[in-house]
PDB file of N, CA and C in Angstrom:
ATOM      1  N   MET A   1       8.882   1.308  -2.064  1.00 42.00           N
ATOM      2  CA  MET A   1       7.439   1.902  -2.263  1.00 42.00           C
ATOM      3  C   MET A   1       6.479   0.529  -1.945  1.00 42.00           C
ATOM      4  N   THR A   2       5.499   1.338  -1.511  1.00 44.00           N
ATOM      5  CA  THR A   2       3.894   0.910  -0.805  1.00 44.00           C
ATOM      6  C   THR A   2       2.876   0.515  -1.489  1.00 44.00           C
ATOM      7  N   ASP A   3       2.639  -0.819  -1.109  1.00 48.00           N
ATOM      8  CA  ASP A   3       0.330  -0.695  -1.129  1.00 48.00           C
ATOM      9  C   ASP A   3      -0.270  -0.120  -0.591  1.00 48.00           C
ATOM     10  N   THR A   4       0.038   1.317   0.553  1.00 44.00           N
ATOM     11  CA  THR A   4      -0.265   1.705   0.606  1.00 44.00           C
ATOM     12  C   THR A   4      -1.294   2.844   0.286  1.00 44.00           C
ATOM     13  N   PRO A   5      -2.784   2.721  -0.476  1.00 44.00           N
ATOM     14  CA  PRO A   5      -3.745   3.824  -1.343  1.00 44.00           C
ATOM     15  C   PRO A   5      -3.564   4.986  -0.549  1.00 44.00           C
ATOM     16  N   GLU A   6      -3.468   6.212  -1.063  1.00 44.00           N
ATOM     17  CA  GLU A   6      -2.785   7.088  -1.012  1.00 44.00           C
ATOM     18  C   GLU A   6      -4.050   8.184  -0.168  1.00 44.00           C
ATOM     19  N   LEU A   7      -4.507   8.518   0.388  1.00 43.00           N
ATOM     20  CA  LEU A   7      -5.733   8.771   1.362  1.00 43.00           C
ATOM     21  C   LEU A   7      -5.778  10.251   0.841  1.00 43.00           C
ATOM     22  N   ALA A   8      -7.537   9.813   0.992  1.00 45.00           N
ATOM     23  CA  ALA A   8      -7.614  10.960   0.823  1.00 45.00           C
ATOM     24  C   ALA A   8      -8.217  11.981   1.224  1.00 45.00           C
ATOM     25  N   THR A   9      -7.617  12.091   2.493  1.00 44.00           N
ATOM     26  CA  THR A   9      -8.455  13.157   3.493  1.00 44.00           C
ATOM     27  C   THR A   9      -7.687  14.455   2.614  1.00 44.00           C
ATOM     28  N   PRO A  10      -8.199  15.554   2.548  1.00 43.00           N
ATOM     29  CA  PRO A  10      -7.011  16.864   3.319  1.00 43.00           C
ATOM     30  C   PRO A  10      -6.011  16.928   4.588  1.00 43.00           C
ATOM     31  N   GLN A  11      -5.710  17.528   2.984  1.00 45.00           N
ATOM     32  CA  GLN A  11      -4.007  18.270   4.022  1.00 45.00           C
ATOM     33  C   GLN A  11      -4.855  18.619   5.594  1.00 45.00           C
ATOM     34  N   ASP A  12      -6.028  19.948   5.001  1.00 48.00           N
ATOM     35  CA  ASP A  12      -5.146  20.774   6.250  1.00 48.00           C
ATOM     36  C   ASP A  12      -6.374  20.309   7.195  1.00 48.00           C
ATOM     37  N   ALA A  13      -7.231  19.399   6.816  1.00 58.00           N
ATOM     38  CA  ALA A  13      -8.071  18.795   7.548  1.00 58.00           C
ATOM     39  C   ALA A  13      -7.201  17.908   8.992  1.00 58.00           C
ATOM     40  N   PRO A  14      -8.485  18.091  10.301  1.00 67.00           N
ATOM     41  CA  PRO A  14      -7.188  18.326  11.630  1.00 67.00           C
ATOM     42  C   PRO A  14      -6.760  16.336  12.119  1.00 67.00           C
ATOM     43  N   HIS A  15      -6.337  16.125  13.004  1.00 74.00           N
ATOM     44  CA  HIS A  15      -5.514  15.128  12.689  1.00 74.00           C
ATOM     45  C   HIS A  15      -6.237  14.074  14.219  1.00 74.00           C
ATOM     46  N   GLY A  16      -6.599  13.299  14.608  1.00 69.00           N
ATOM     47  CA  GLY A  16      -7.084  12.921  15.587  1.00 69.00           C
ATOM     48  C   GLY A  16      -6.892  13.437  16.987  1.00 69.00           C
ATOM     49  N   TYR A  17      -5.157  13.359  16.533  1.00 75.00           N
ATOM     50  CA  TYR A  17      -4.077  14.128  17.864  1.00 75.00           C
ATOM     51  C   TYR A  17      -3.856  15.461  18.654  1.00 75.00           C
ATOM     52  N   ILE A  18      -4.778  16.300  17.181  1.00 75.00           N
ATOM     53  CA  ILE A  18      -4.777  17.210  17.175  1.00 75.00           C
ATOM     54  C   ILE A  18      -4.622  17.985  19.362  1.00 75.00           C
ATOM     55  N   THR A  19      -5.901  17.145  19.625  1.00 78.00           N
ATOM     56  CA  THR A  19      -6.160  18.293  20.624  1.00 78.00           C
ATOM     57  C   THR A  19      -5.497  17.486  21.462  1.00 78.00           C
ATOM     58  N   ASP A  20      -4.904  16.923  21.949  1.00 84.00           N
ATOM     59  CA  ASP A  20      -3.430  16.421  22.585  1.00 84.00           C
ATOM     60  C   ASP A  20      -2.600  16.990  22.343  1.00 84.00           C
ATOM     61  N   LYS A  21      -1.843  17.379  20.914  1.00 89.00           N
ATOM     62  CA  LYS A  21      -0.458  16.778  20.632  1.00 89.00           C
ATOM     63  C   LYS A  21       0.731  17.995  21.619  1.00 89.00           C
ATOM     64  N   ALA A  22       0.234  19.022  22.680  1.00 92.00           N
ATOM     65  CA  ALA A  22       1.084  19.417  23.748  1.00 92.00           C
ATOM     66  C   ALA A  22       1.320  18.064  24.597  1.00 92.00           C
ATOM     67  N   ARG A  23       0.322  17.321  24.994  1.00 93.00           N
ATOM     68  CA  ARG A  23       1.061  15.883  26.052  1.00 93.00           C
ATOM     69  C   ARG A  23       1.303  14.840  24.638  1.00 93.00           C
ATOM     70  N   TYR A  24       1.347  14.503  23.763  1.00 93.00           N
ATOM     71  CA  TYR A  24       2.533  14.262  22.847  1.00 93.00           C
ATOM     72  C   TYR A  24       4.017  15.141  23.006  1.00 93.00           C
ATOM     73  N   LEU A  25       3.900  15.803  22.612  1.00 94.00           N
ATOM     74  CA  LEU A  25       5.531  16.350  22.269  1.00 94.00           C
ATOM     75  C   LEU A  25       6.170  16.005  24.055  1.00 94.00           C
ATOM     76  N   ALA A  26       5.226  16.732  24.487  1.00 95.00           N
ATOM     77  CA  ALA A  26       5.514  16.616  26.329  1.00 95.00           C
ATOM     78  C   ALA A  26       6.525  14.913  26.895  1.00 95.00           C
ATOM     79  N   ARG A  27       5.648  13.761  25.813  1.00 95.00           N
ATOM     80  CA  ARG A  27       5.688  12.799  25.981  1.00 95.00           C
ATOM     81  C   ARG A  27       6.952  11.990  25.581  1.00 95.00           C
ATOM     82  N   LEU A  28       6.984  12.564  23.839  1.00 96.00           N
ATOM     83  CA  LEU A  28       8.381  12.853  23.043  1.00 96.00           C
ATOM     84  C   LEU A  28       9.494  13.194  23.622  1.00 96.00           C
ATOM     85  N   LYS A  29       9.076  14.187  24.216  1.00 97.00           N
ATOM     86  CA  LYS A  29      10.713  15.572  24.586  1.00 97.00           C
ATOM     87  C   LYS A  29      10.941  14.885  26.041  1.00 97.00           C
ATOM     88  N   ARG A  30      10.110  13.559  26.791  1.00 96.00           N
ATOM     89  CA  ARG A  30      10.527  12.797  27.680  1.00 96.00           C
ATOM     90  C   ARG A  30      11.476  11.234  26.973  1.00 96.00           C
ATOM     91  N   ILE A  31      10.613  10.522  26.039  1.00 97.00           N
ATOM     92  CA  ILE A  31      11.193  10.210  24.970  1.00 97.00           C
ATOM     93  C   ILE A  31      12.802  10.504  24.599  1.00 97.00           C
ATOM     94  N   GLU A  32      13.167  11.815  24.428  1.00 97.00           N
ATOM     95  CA  GLU A  32      14.147  12.331  23.515  1.00 97.00           C
ATOM     96  C   GLU A  32      15.226  12.048  24.843  1.00 97.00           C
ATOM     97  N   GLY A  33      15.031  12.522  26.247  1.00 97.00           N
ATOM     98  CA  GLY A  33      15.784  12.931  26.546  1.00 97.00           C
ATOM     99  C   GLY A  33      15.992  11.459  27.195  1.00 97.00           C
ATOM    100  N   GLN A  34      15.561  10.254  27.497  1.00 97.00           N
ATOM    101  CA  GLN A  34      15.616   8.923  27.386  1.00 97.00           C
ATOM    102  C   GLN A  34      16.604   8.183  26.328  1.00 97.00           C
ATOM    103  N   VAL A  35      16.589   8.826  25.879  1.00 97.00           N
ATOM    104  CA  VAL A  35      17.604   7.886  24.167  1.00 97.00           C
ATOM    105  C   VAL A  35      18.657   8.636  23.952  1.00 97.00           C
ATOM    106  N   ARG A  36      19.148   9.802  25.059  1.00 98.00           N
ATOM    107  CA  ARG A  36      19.825  10.979  25.217  1.00 98.00           C
ATOM    108  C   ARG A  36      21.017  10.347  26.632  1.00 98.00           C
ATOM    109  N   GLY A  37      19.705   9.564  27.577  1.00 97.00           N
ATOM    110  CA  GLY A  37      20.264   8.586  28.867  1.00 97.00           C
ATOM    111  C   GLY A  37      20.713   7.294  28.019  1.00 97.00           C
ATOM    112  N   LEU A  38      20.326   7.024  27.538  1.00 97.00           N
ATOM    113  CA  LEU A  38      21.253   5.655  27.288  1.00 97.00           C
ATOM    114  C   LEU A  38      22.405   5.235  26.928  1.00 97.00           C
ATOM    115  N   HIS A  39      22.781   6.442  25.109  1.00 97.00           N
ATOM    116  CA  HIS A  39      23.467   6.751  24.148  1.00 97.00           C
ATOM    117  C   HIS A  39      24.270   7.042  25.837  1.00 97.00           C
ATOM    118  N   ARG A  40      23.659   7.976  26.748  1.00 98.00           N
ATOM    119  CA  ARG A  40      25.239   7.924  27.790  1.00 98.00           C
ATOM    120  C   ARG A  40      25.471   7.118  28.949  1.00 98.00           C
ATOM    121  N   MET A  41      24.811   5.930  28.698  1.00 98.00           N
ATOM    122  CA  MET A  41      25.315   4.653  29.747  1.00 98.00           C
ATOM    123  C   MET A  41      26.156   3.771  27.893  1.00 98.00           C
ATOM    124  N   VAL A  42      25.389   4.027  26.964  1.00 97.00           N
ATOM    125  CA  VAL A  42      26.602   3.164  26.564  1.00 97.00           C
ATOM    126  C   VAL A  42      28.230   3.355  26.545  1.00 97.00           C
ATOM    127  N   ASP A  43      27.982   4.406  26.617  1.00 97.00           N
ATOM    128  CA  ASP A  43      29.192   6.252  26.496  1.00 97.00           C
ATOM    129  C   ASP A  43      30.070   5.099  27.729  1.00 97.00           C
ATOM    130  N   GLU A  44      29.253   5.400  28.320  1.00 97.00           N
ATOM    131  CA  GLU A  44      30.510   5.025  29.800  1.00 97.00           C
ATOM    132  C   GLU A  44      30.295   4.159  30.558  1.00 97.00           C
ATOM    133  N   GLU A  45      30.377   2.772  29.398  1.00 97.00           N
ATOM    134  CA  GLU A  45      30.034   1.524  29.500  1.00 97.00           C
ATOM    135  C   GLU A  45      29.377   1.050  30.518  1.00 97.00           C
ATOM    136  N   GLN A  46      28.405   1.131  31.012  1.00 97.00           N
ATOM    137  CA  GLN A  46      27.834   0.236  32.141  1.00 97.00           C
ATOM    138  C   GLN A  46      26.978  -0.478  31.718  1.00 97.00           C
ATOM    139  N   TYR A  47      26.556  -1.411  33.481  1.00 97.00           N
ATOM    140  CA  TYR A  47      26.361  -2.456  32.662  1.00 97.00           C
ATOM    141  C   TYR A  47      25.594  -3.267  31.849  1.00 97.00           C
ATOM    142  N   CYS A  48      25.678  -3.845  31.598  1.00 97.00           N
ATOM    143  CA  CYS A  48      23.955  -4.347  29.692  1.00 97.00           C
ATOM    144  C   CYS A  48      23.264  -4.010  30.389  1.00 97.00           C
ATOM    145  N   ILE A  49      23.135  -5.288  31.697  1.00 98.00           N
ATOM    146  CA  ILE A  49      21.571  -5.960  32.132  1.00 98.00           C
ATOM    147  C   ILE A  49      20.705  -4.097  32.402  1.00 98.00           C
ATOM    148  N   ASP A  50      21.699  -2.653  33.261  1.00 97.00           N
ATOM    149  CA  ASP A  50      21.181  -1.952  33.213  1.00 97.00           C
ATOM    150  C   ASP A  50      20.660  -1.210  31.486  1.00 97.00           C
ATOM    151  N   ILE A  51      21.288  -1.098  31.118  1.00 97.00           N
ATOM    152  CA  ILE A  51      21.477  -0.519  28.971  1.00 97.00           C
ATOM    153  C   ILE A  51      20.297  -1.413  29.585  1.00 97.00           C
ATOM    154  N   LEU A  52      19.710  -2.452  29.073  1.00 97.00           N
ATOM    155  CA  LEU A  52      18.476  -3.865  28.130  1.00 97.00           C
ATOM    156  C   LEU A  52      16.965  -2.667  29.273  1.00 97.00           C
ATOM    157  N   THR A  53      17.646  -2.459  30.814  1.00 97.00           N
ATOM    158  CA  THR A  53      15.961  -2.165  31.138  1.00 97.00           C
ATOM    159  C   THR A  53      15.796  -1.037  31.301  1.00 97.00           C
ATOM    160  N   GLN A  54      17.006  -0.048  30.874  1.00 97.00           N
ATOM    161  CA  GLN A  54      16.471   1.435  29.394  1.00 97.00           C
ATOM    162  C   GLN A  54      15.662   0.787  29.053  1.00 97.00           C
ATOM    163  N   VAL A  55      16.743   0.407  28.036  1.00 97.00           N
ATOM    164  CA  VAL A  55      16.211  -0.109  25.921  1.00 97.00           C
ATOM    165  C   VAL A  55      14.765  -0.381  26.268  1.00 97.00           C
ATOM    166  N   SER A  56      14.187  -1.155  27.767  1.00 97.00           N
ATOM    167  CA  SER A  56      12.841  -2.181  27.449  1.00 97.00           C
ATOM    168  C   SER A  56      11.215  -0.763  27.816  1.00 97.00           C
ATOM    169  N   ALA A  57      12.698   0.032  28.892  1.00 96.00           N
ATOM    170  CA  ALA A  57      11.524   1.176  29.496  1.00 96.00           C
ATOM    171  C   ALA A  57      11.560   2.239  28.228  1.00 96.00           C
ATOM    172  N   LEU A  58      12.297   2.604  27.294  1.00 97.00           N
ATOM    173  CA  LEU A  58      11.975   3.159  26.545  1.00 97.00           C
ATOM    174  C   LEU A  58      10.679   2.645  25.118  1.00 97.00           C
ATOM    175  N   THR A  59      11.340   1.448  24.947  1.00 95.00           N
ATOM    176  CA  THR A  59      10.827   0.606  23.779  1.00 95.00           C
ATOM    177  C   THR A  59       9.073   0.797  24.606  1.00 95.00           C
ATOM    178  N   SER A  60       8.916   0.514  25.978  1.00 95.00           N
ATOM    179  CA  SER A  60       7.021   0.626  26.243  1.00 95.00           C
ATOM    180  C   SER A  60       6.822   1.722  26.503  1.00 95.00           C
ATOM    181  N   ALA A  61       7.670   2.607  26.592  1.00 96.00           N
ATOM    182  CA  ALA A  61       7.261   4.778  26.262  1.00 96.00           C
ATOM    183  C   ALA A  61       7.163   4.708  24.375  1.00 96.00           C
ATOM    184  N   LEU A  62       7.295   4.226  23.815  1.00 95.00           N
ATOM    185  CA  LEU A  62       7.097   4.699  22.085  1.00 95.00           C
ATOM    186  C   LEU A  62       6.085   3.760  21.927  1.00 95.00           C
ATOM    187  N   GLN A  63       5.435   2.707  22.985  1.00 93.00           N
ATOM    188  CA  GLN A  63       4.850   1.910  22.961  1.00 93.00           C
ATOM    189  C   GLN A  63       3.262   2.427  23.157  1.00 93.00           C
ATOM    190  N   GLY A  64       3.565   3.126  24.083  1.00 94.00           N
ATOM    191  CA  GLY A  64       2.504   4.251  24.304  1.00 94.00           C
ATOM    192  C   GLY A  64       2.071   5.002  24.395  1.00 94.00           C
ATOM    193  N   VAL A  65       3.000   5.662  23.136  1.00 94.00           N
ATOM    194  CA  VAL A  65       2.460   7.024  21.937  1.00 94.00           C
ATOM    195  C   VAL A  65       2.519   5.977  20.887  1.00 94.00           C
ATOM    196  N   ALA A  66       2.861   4.700  21.047  1.00 93.00           N
ATOM    197  CA  ALA A  66       2.511   4.666  18.901  1.00 93.00           C
ATOM    198  C   ALA A  66       0.420   3.748  19.565  1.00 93.00           C
ATOM    199  N   LEU A  67      -0.066   3.460  20.759  1.00 92.00           N
ATOM    200  CA  LEU A  67      -1.116   2.894  21.353  1.00 92.00           C
ATOM    201  C   LEU A  67      -2.353   4.216  21.169  1.00 92.00           C
ATOM    202  N   GLY A  68      -1.381   4.963  22.092  1.00 92.00           N
ATOM    203  CA  GLY A  68      -2.313   6.751  22.247  1.00 92.00           C
ATOM    204  C   GLY A  68      -2.818   7.160  21.139  1.00 92.00           C
ATOM    205  N   LEU A  69      -1.539   6.953  19.582  1.00 91.00           N
ATOM    206  CA  LEU A  69      -2.121   7.659  18.342  1.00 91.00           C
ATOM    207  C   LEU A  69      -2.991   6.899  17.835  1.00 91.00           C
ATOM    208  N   LEU A  70      -2.457   6.052  17.679  1.00 91.00           N
ATOM    209  CA  LEU A  70      -3.888   4.599  17.155  1.00 91.00           C
ATOM    210  C   LEU A  70      -4.965   4.284  17.168  1.00 91.00           C
ATOM    211  N   ASP A  71      -4.975   4.877  19.288  1.00 91.00           N
ATOM    212  CA  ASP A  71      -7.096   5.347  19.016  1.00 91.00           C
ATOM    213  C   ASP A  71      -7.353   6.365  18.942  1.00 91.00           C
ATOM    214  N   ASP A  72      -6.198   7.545  19.206  1.00 90.00           N
ATOM    215  CA  ASP A  72      -7.237   8.360  18.433  1.00 90.00           C
ATOM    216  C   ASP A  72      -6.969   8.420  16.890  1.00 90.00           C
ATOM    217  N   HIS A  73      -6.540   7.937  16.281  1.00 88.00           N
ATOM    218  CA  HIS A  73      -6.468   7.504  14.819  1.00 88.00           C
ATOM    219  C   HIS A  73      -8.206   6.872  14.343  1.00 88.00           C
ATOM    220  N   LEU A  74      -8.438   5.850  15.298  1.00 89.00           N
ATOM    221  CA  LEU A  74      -9.641   4.866  14.748  1.00 89.00           C
ATOM    222  C   LEU A  74     -10.765   6.191  15.395  1.00 89.00           C
ATOM    223  N   LYS A  75     -11.300   7.119  17.219  1.00 88.00           N
ATOM    224  CA  LYS A  75     -11.781   7.621  16.640  1.00 88.00           C
ATOM    225  C   LYS A  75     -12.098   9.313  16.288  1.00 88.00           C
ATOM    226  N   HIS A  76     -11.199   9.300  15.560  1.00 87.00           N
ATOM    227  CA  HIS A  76     -11.855  10.364  14.766  1.00 87.00           C
ATOM    228  C   HIS A  76     -11.340   9.597  13.665  1.00 87.00           C
ATOM    229  N   CYS A  77     -10.092   9.267  12.875  1.00 85.00           N
ATOM    230  CA  CYS A  77      -9.771   9.666  11.344  1.00 85.00           C
ATOM    231  C   CYS A  77     -11.180   8.510  10.603  1.00 85.00           C
ATOM    232  N   VAL A  78     -10.958   7.493  11.256  1.00 86.00           N
ATOM    233  CA  VAL A  78     -12.092   6.464  10.697  1.00 86.00           C
ATOM    234  C   VAL A  78     -12.889   6.664  10.925  1.00 86.00           C
ATOM    235  N   VAL A  79     -13.605   6.888  12.596  1.00 87.00           N
ATOM    236  CA  VAL A  79     -15.198   6.964  12.395  1.00 87.00           C
ATOM    237  C   VAL A  79     -15.135   9.074  11.465  1.00 87.00           C
ATOM    238  N   ASP A  80     -14.962   9.832  11.101  1.00 85.00           N
ATOM    239  CA  ASP A  80     -15.209  10.883  10.369  1.00 85.00           C
ATOM    240  C   ASP A  80     -15.190   9.979   9.148  1.00 85.00           C
ATOM    241  N   ALA A  81     -14.745   9.471   8.529  1.00 85.00           N
ATOM    242  CA  ALA A  81     -14.158   8.916   7.389  1.00 85.00           C
ATOM    243  C   ALA A  81     -15.661   8.432   7.256  1.00 85.00           C
ATOM    244  N   ALA A  82     -15.614   6.730   7.844  1.00 85.00           N
ATOM    245  CA  ALA A  82     -17.323   6.694   7.894  1.00 85.00           C
ATOM    246  C   ALA A  82     -18.157   7.225   7.549  1.00 85.00           C
ATOM    247  N   LYS A  83     -18.454   8.018   8.712  1.00 86.00           N
ATOM    248  CA  LYS A  83     -19.534   9.021   8.072  1.00 86.00           C
ATOM    249  C   LYS A  83     -19.668   9.478   6.738  1.00 86.00           C
ATOM    250  N   THR A  84     -18.762  10.559   6.151  1.00 84.00           N
ATOM    251  CA  THR A  84     -18.536  10.639   5.002  1.00 84.00           C
ATOM    252  C   THR A  84     -18.695   9.978   3.319  1.00 84.00           C
ATOM    253  N   ASP A  85     -17.597   8.907   3.562  1.00 72.00           N
ATOM    254  CA  ASP A  85     -17.438   8.108   2.426  1.00 72.00           C
ATOM    255  C   ASP A  85     -17.246   6.658   3.510  1.00 72.00           C
ATOM    256  N   GLY A  86     -17.341   5.859   2.240  1.00 72.00           N
ATOM    257  CA  GLY A  86     -16.953   4.249   2.419  1.00 72.00           C
ATOM    258  C   GLY A  86     -16.082   4.324   1.903  1.00 72.00           C
ATOM    259  N   ALA A  87     -15.753   4.635   0.652  1.00 81.00           N
ATOM    260  CA  ALA A  87     -14.289   4.688  -0.326  1.00 81.00           C
ATOM    261  C   ALA A  87     -13.388   4.213   0.839  1.00 81.00           C
ATOM    262  N   ASP A  88     -13.346   6.185   2.099  1.00 84.00           N
ATOM    263  CA  ASP A  88     -12.376   6.580   2.891  1.00 84.00           C
ATOM    264  C   ASP A  88     -12.157   5.703   3.911  1.00 84.00           C
ATOM    265  N   ALA A  89     -14.351   5.276   4.322  1.00 85.00           N
ATOM    266  CA  ALA A  89     -13.242   4.748   5.091  1.00 85.00           C
ATOM    267  C   ALA A  89     -12.509   3.329   5.485  1.00 85.00           C
ATOM    268  N   ASP A  90     -12.437   2.507   4.400  1.00 87.00           N
ATOM    269  CA  ASP A  90     -11.944   1.775   4.036  1.00 87.00           C
ATOM    270  C   ASP A  90     -10.552   1.998   4.386  1.00 87.00           C
ATOM    271  N   ILE A  91      -9.720   3.410   3.312  1.00 88.00           N
ATOM    272  CA  ILE A  91      -8.696   3.130   3.183  1.00 88.00           C
ATOM    273  C   ILE A  91      -8.007   3.321   4.820  1.00 88.00           C
ATOM    274  N   LYS A  92      -9.034   3.465   5.294  1.00 87.00           N
ATOM    275  CA  LYS A  92      -8.769   4.483   6.845  1.00 87.00           C
ATOM    276  C   LYS A  92      -8.356   3.270   7.921  1.00 87.00           C
ATOM    277  N   ILE A  93      -9.739   2.268   7.758  1.00 88.00           N
ATOM    278  CA  ILE A  93      -9.770   1.023   8.167  1.00 88.00           C
ATOM    279  C   ILE A  93      -8.294  -0.172   7.578  1.00 88.00           C
ATOM    280  N   LYS A  94      -7.850   0.087   6.453  1.00 90.00           N
ATOM    281  CA  LYS A  94      -6.592  -0.558   6.578  1.00 90.00           C
ATOM    282  C   LYS A  94      -5.409  -0.219   6.417  1.00 90.00           C
ATOM    283  N   GLU A  95      -5.340   0.696   6.553  1.00 90.00           N
ATOM    284  CA  GLU A  95      -4.083   2.248   7.240  1.00 90.00           C
ATOM    285  C   GLU A  95      -3.576   1.603   8.778  1.00 90.00           C
ATOM    286  N   ALA A  96      -5.052   1.484   9.765  1.00 90.00           N
ATOM    287  CA  ALA A  96      -4.782   1.564  11.476  1.00 90.00           C
ATOM    288  C   ALA A  96      -4.958  -0.642  11.063  1.00 90.00           C
ATOM    289  N   SER A  97      -5.518  -1.058  10.178  1.00 93.00           N
ATOM    290  CA  SER A  97      -5.593  -2.915  10.280  1.00 93.00           C
ATOM    291  C   SER A  97      -3.234  -2.838  10.172  1.00 93.00           C
ATOM    292  N   ASP A  98      -2.498  -1.957   9.094  1.00 94.00           N
ATOM    293  CA  ASP A  98      -1.606  -1.888   8.769  1.00 94.00           C
ATOM    294  C   ASP A  98      -0.848  -1.491   9.338  1.00 94.00           C
ATOM    295  N   ALA A  99      -0.980  -0.404  10.394  1.00 92.00           N
ATOM    296  CA  ALA A  99      -0.337  -0.242  11.772  1.00 92.00           C
ATOM    297  C   ALA A  99      -0.563  -0.845  13.015  1.00 92.00           C
ATOM    298  N   ILE A 100      -0.804  -1.632  12.581  1.00 93.00           N
ATOM    299  CA  ILE A 100      -1.883  -2.998  14.112  1.00 93.00           C
ATOM    300  C   ILE A 100      -0.874  -3.647  13.567  1.00 93.00           C
ATOM    301  N   ALA A 101      -0.876  -4.588  12.925  1.00 94.00           N
ATOM    302  CA  ALA A 101       0.004  -5.307  11.974  1.00 94.00           C
ATOM    303  C   ALA A 101       2.162  -4.743  12.561  1.00 94.00           C
ATOM    304  N   ARG A 102       1.659  -3.354  11.552  1.00 92.00           N
ATOM    305  CA  ARG A 102       2.953  -3.228  12.315  1.00 92.00           C
ATOM    306  C   ARG A 102       3.940  -3.514  14.029  1.00 92.00           C
ATOM    307  N   LEU A 103       2.692  -2.782  14.634  1.00 89.00           N
ATOM    308  CA  LEU A 103       3.213  -2.782  16.428  1.00 89.00           C
ATOM    309  C   LEU A 103       2.817  -4.460  16.308  1.00 89.00           C
ATOM    310  N   VAL A 104       2.488  -4.744  16.429  1.00 90.00           N
ATOM    311  CA  VAL A 104       2.787  -6.259  16.212  1.00 90.00           C
ATOM    312  C   VAL A 104       3.800  -7.126  16.638  1.00 90.00           C
ATOM    313  N   ARG A 105       4.302  -6.905  15.668  1.00 89.00           N
ATOM    314  CA  ARG A 105       5.965  -7.173  14.789  1.00 89.00           C
ATOM    315  C   ARG A 105       7.132  -6.696  14.918  1.00 89.00           C
ATOM    316  N   SER A 106       6.764  -5.438  15.808  1.00 75.00           N
ATOM    317  CA  SER A 106       7.609  -5.226  16.564  1.00 75.00           C
ATOM    318  C   SER A 106       8.459  -5.756  18.655  1.00 75.00           C
TER     319      SER A 106
END
């Protein structure tokens, strides 16, 4: 159970990342390939430091996706909510703050 309030945004409302969807999907496909490569490295018992280097690259790639999504959320979802309804804006800001806290902890 989470303490995040339910979203007031309709399901059919476009998300902020939608204009960059193809770019996000391409980045995620590359990340998927990196994960398969990492799996192969462990399976082939490659050198620890080489595997850790790839883990670091994978972590950076995922953080890049996360920061891009966060930026899109702030620019679109939060701004749109602030223009229409103060209560919804508070929810969107709380969501963004919670997401930032999760990113900082990881």
